[in-house]
């Protein structure tokens, strides 16, 4: 997995990436709640691994010419609050297809910027699995898992069915996904994955 992506670079322009997404299937109405959840969780994994915050996301929006769709922190917060699992009702709004595409491009842009860290984390995960060791025994993965689980529990509605083991599994699955989203064509992979998973959620 790592060797295939080791030399990945992405020369596609923001406009061409937007055009790519327009050509892909558009979700149906019934799929939207699941897509909003999945997209927010991918961003959650990225921010807890890298420590990036809303400023980095807004800066990415400017670099991608998406500031009209994600103009400020309030707008970004409202988009992420559209995830039905989130606590609180105040900022929740319908996420439209252009806003979803914008978040996909922002996520993949930031994943590409942090590709070395993502690759190192996935490499450690593979190494620990090969040695039959628990991922949290390494500092990088342990800190990521803790940050993901804590942030998830802070932001999402309480669900007695979500155990620490399930959250850890989710965190590590999203970490591997991020490696693919950081590669060339990652925006297409993420968009198609959102639609595919939403039909199986």
Short mmCIF file of N, CA and C in Angstrom, two decimals, residues 25-90:
data_model
loop_
_atom_site.label_atom_id
_atom_site.label_comp_id
_atom_site.label_asym_id
_atom_site.label_seq_id
_atom_site.Cartn_x
_atom_site.Cartn_y
_atom_site.Cartn_z
N UNK A 25 -21.29 10.68 -9.76
CA UNK A 25 -22.71 10.58 -9.34
C UNK A 25 -23.03 11.54 -8.21
N UNK A 26 -24.26 12.05 -8.22
CA UNK A 26 -24.74 12.92 -7.15
C UNK A 26 -25.60 12.10 -6.20
N UNK A 27 -25.40 12.27 -4.89
CA UNK A 27 -26.16 11.47 -3.92
C UNK A 27 -27.67 11.74 -4.03
N UNK A 28 -28.44 10.75 -3.67
CA UNK A 28 -29.88 10.95 -3.59
C UNK A 28 -30.23 11.56 -2.25
N UNK A 29 -31.45 12.02 -2.11
CA UNK A 29 -31.87 12.69 -0.87
C UNK A 29 -31.70 11.79 0.34
N UNK A 30 -32.05 10.52 0.18
CA UNK A 30 -32.04 9.62 1.34
C UNK A 30 -30.62 9.31 1.82
N UNK A 31 -29.63 9.56 0.99
CA UNK A 31 -28.25 9.25 1.38
C UNK A 31 -27.58 10.38 2.16
N UNK A 32 -28.19 11.57 2.17
CA UNK A 32 -27.46 12.74 2.66
C UNK A 32 -27.05 12.67 4.12
N UNK A 33 -27.92 12.18 5.00
CA UNK A 33 -27.55 12.13 6.42
C UNK A 33 -26.29 11.31 6.63
N UNK A 34 -26.21 10.16 5.98
CA UNK A 34 -25.04 9.30 6.13
C UNK A 34 -23.79 9.96 5.55
N UNK A 35 -23.94 10.67 4.44
CA UNK A 35 -22.80 11.35 3.82
C UNK A 35 -22.28 12.46 4.73
N UNK A 36 -23.20 13.20 5.34
CA UNK A 36 -22.79 14.28 6.25
C UNK A 36 -22.02 13.71 7.44
N UNK A 37 -22.48 12.56 7.92
CA UNK A 37 -21.78 11.92 9.04
C UNK A 37 -20.40 11.45 8.63
N UNK A 38 -20.32 10.75 7.51
CA UNK A 38 -19.04 10.21 7.05
C UNK A 38 -18.03 11.32 6.80
N UNK A 39 -18.47 12.39 6.15
CA UNK A 39 -17.57 13.49 5.80
C UNK A 39 -17.02 14.17 7.05
N UNK A 40 -17.87 14.38 8.03
CA UNK A 40 -17.43 15.00 9.28
C UNK A 40 -16.45 14.10 10.01
N UNK A 41 -16.66 12.78 9.96
CA UNK A 41 -15.75 11.86 10.66
C UNK A 41 -14.38 11.80 9.99
N UNK A 42 -14.34 11.90 8.66
CA UNK A 42 -13.05 11.94 7.97
C UNK A 42 -12.29 13.20 8.40
N UNK A 43 -12.98 14.33 8.45
CA UNK A 43 -12.34 15.57 8.91
C UNK A 43 -11.90 15.45 10.37
N UNK A 44 -12.70 14.78 11.18
CA UNK A 44 -12.35 14.58 12.58
C UNK A 44 -11.05 13.78 12.71
N UNK A 45 -10.92 12.74 11.90
CA UNK A 45 -9.69 11.93 11.92
C UNK A 45 -8.49 12.78 11.50
N UNK A 46 -8.67 13.58 10.47
CA UNK A 46 -7.57 14.40 9.97
C UNK A 46 -7.14 15.43 11.00
N UNK A 47 -8.10 16.08 11.64
CA UNK A 47 -7.73 17.12 12.59
C UNK A 47 -7.13 16.55 13.87
N UNK A 48 -7.59 15.37 14.30
CA UNK A 48 -7.02 14.81 15.53
C UNK A 48 -5.64 14.20 15.29
N UNK A 49 -5.37 13.76 14.07
CA UNK A 49 -4.02 13.25 13.76
C UNK A 49 -3.02 14.40 13.62
N UNK A 50 -3.43 15.45 12.94
CA UNK A 50 -2.49 16.52 12.57
C UNK A 50 -2.51 17.71 13.52
N UNK A 51 -3.59 17.85 14.30
CA UNK A 51 -3.73 19.01 15.18
C UNK A 51 -4.21 20.26 14.47
N UNK A 52 -4.59 20.14 13.20
CA UNK A 52 -5.06 21.32 12.48
C UNK A 52 -6.45 21.72 12.97
N UNK A 53 -6.77 23.00 12.77
CA UNK A 53 -8.06 23.51 13.22
C UNK A 53 -8.79 24.24 12.13
N UNK A 54 -9.74 25.06 12.52
CA UNK A 54 -10.60 25.73 11.55
C UNK A 54 -9.81 26.71 10.68
N UNK A 55 -8.76 27.33 11.24
CA UNK A 55 -7.98 28.29 10.44
C UNK A 55 -7.34 27.61 9.25
N UNK A 56 -6.81 26.41 9.46
CA UNK A 56 -6.19 25.67 8.36
C UNK A 56 -7.23 25.30 7.31
N UNK A 57 -8.42 24.96 7.76
CA UNK A 57 -9.48 24.59 6.82
C UNK A 57 -9.93 25.81 6.00
N UNK A 58 -10.02 26.97 6.64
CA UNK A 58 -10.42 28.19 5.94
C UNK A 58 -9.32 28.64 4.98
N UNK A 59 -8.07 28.45 5.39
CA UNK A 59 -6.94 28.78 4.51
C UNK A 59 -6.96 27.88 3.28
N UNK A 60 -7.28 26.61 3.48
CA UNK A 60 -7.39 25.68 2.36
C UNK A 60 -8.51 26.11 1.41
N UNK A 61 -9.61 26.57 1.98
CA UNK A 61 -10.74 27.03 1.16
C UNK A 61 -10.31 28.18 0.25
N UNK A 62 -9.51 29.10 0.78
CA UNK A 62 -9.02 30.23 -0.02
C UNK A 62 -8.10 29.72 -1.13
N UNK A 63 -7.19 28.81 -0.79
CA UNK A 63 -6.27 28.26 -1.78
C UNK A 63 -7.00 27.53 -2.90
N UNK A 64 -8.16 26.98 -2.58
CA UNK A 64 -8.93 26.20 -3.55
C UNK A 64 -10.03 27.03 -4.23
N UNK A 65 -10.02 28.34 -3.95
CA UNK A 65 -11.04 29.24 -4.51
C UNK A 65 -12.44 28.86 -4.06
N UNK A 66 -12.55 28.41 -2.83
CA UNK A 66 -13.85 27.98 -2.29
C UNK A 66 -14.34 28.89 -1.17
N UNK A 67 -13.72 30.07 -1.02
CA UNK A 67 -14.09 30.93 0.10
C UNK A 67 -15.53 31.44 0.01
N UNK A 68 -16.11 31.44 -1.19
CA UNK A 68 -17.51 31.86 -1.31
C UNK A 68 -18.44 30.82 -0.70
N UNK A 69 -18.00 29.56 -0.66
CA UNK A 69 -18.83 28.49 -0.11
C UNK A 69 -18.51 28.21 1.36
N UNK A 70 -17.25 28.46 1.74
CA UNK A 70 -16.85 28.29 3.14
C UNK A 70 -16.12 29.57 3.56
N UNK A 71 -16.87 30.65 3.83
CA UNK A 71 -16.25 31.96 4.01
C UNK A 71 -15.63 32.22 5.38
N UNK A 72 -16.14 31.55 6.43
CA UNK A 72 -15.65 31.88 7.76
C UNK A 72 -15.89 30.71 8.72
N UNK A 73 -15.46 30.91 9.97
CA UNK A 73 -15.56 29.84 10.97
C UNK A 73 -17.01 29.43 11.23
N UNK A 74 -17.89 30.42 11.26
CA UNK A 74 -19.30 30.13 11.53
C UNK A 74 -19.87 29.24 10.43
N UNK A 75 -19.56 29.59 9.19
CA UNK A 75 -20.05 28.78 8.06
C UNK A 75 -19.49 27.37 8.14
N UNK A 76 -18.20 27.25 8.46
CA UNK A 76 -17.57 25.93 8.57
C UNK A 76 -18.22 25.13 9.70
N UNK A 77 -18.44 25.79 10.82
CA UNK A 77 -19.06 25.11 11.97
C UNK A 77 -20.45 24.62 11.60
N UNK A 78 -21.21 25.45 10.91
CA UNK A 78 -22.57 25.05 10.53
C UNK A 78 -22.55 23.86 9.56
N UNK A 79 -21.58 23.85 8.65
CA UNK A 79 -21.48 22.73 7.72
C UNK A 79 -21.20 21.44 8.48
N UNK A 80 -20.31 21.52 9.44
CA UNK A 80 -19.96 20.31 10.18
C UNK A 80 -21.07 19.91 11.15
N UNK A 81 -21.81 20.89 11.65
CA UNK A 81 -22.94 20.58 12.52
C UNK A 81 -24.07 19.89 11.77
N UNK A 82 -24.00 19.89 10.43
CA UNK A 82 -25.04 19.20 9.66
C UNK A 82 -24.96 17.70 9.86
N UNK A 83 -23.85 17.20 10.43
CA UNK A 83 -23.73 15.79 10.80
C UNK A 83 -24.80 15.47 11.85
N UNK A 84 -25.72 14.56 11.56
CA UNK A 84 -26.82 14.27 12.50
C UNK A 84 -26.36 13.71 13.84
N UNK A 85 -25.13 13.20 13.91
CA UNK A 85 -24.63 12.66 15.17
C UNK A 85 -24.15 13.74 16.13
N UNK A 86 -23.97 14.95 15.62
CA UNK A 86 -23.41 16.03 16.43
C UNK A 86 -24.36 16.47 17.55
N UNK A 87 -23.79 16.89 18.67
CA UNK A 87 -24.57 17.44 19.76
C UNK A 87 -25.10 18.83 19.38
N UNK A 88 -26.25 19.17 19.91
CA UNK A 88 -26.79 20.51 19.72
C UNK A 88 -27.53 20.67 18.41
N UNK A 89 -28.51 21.53 18.41
CA UNK A 89 -29.33 21.74 17.22
C UNK A 89 -29.08 23.09 16.57
N UNK A 90 -28.41 23.99 17.28
CA UNK A 90 -28.34 25.39 16.86
C UNK A 90 -27.78 25.63 15.47
#
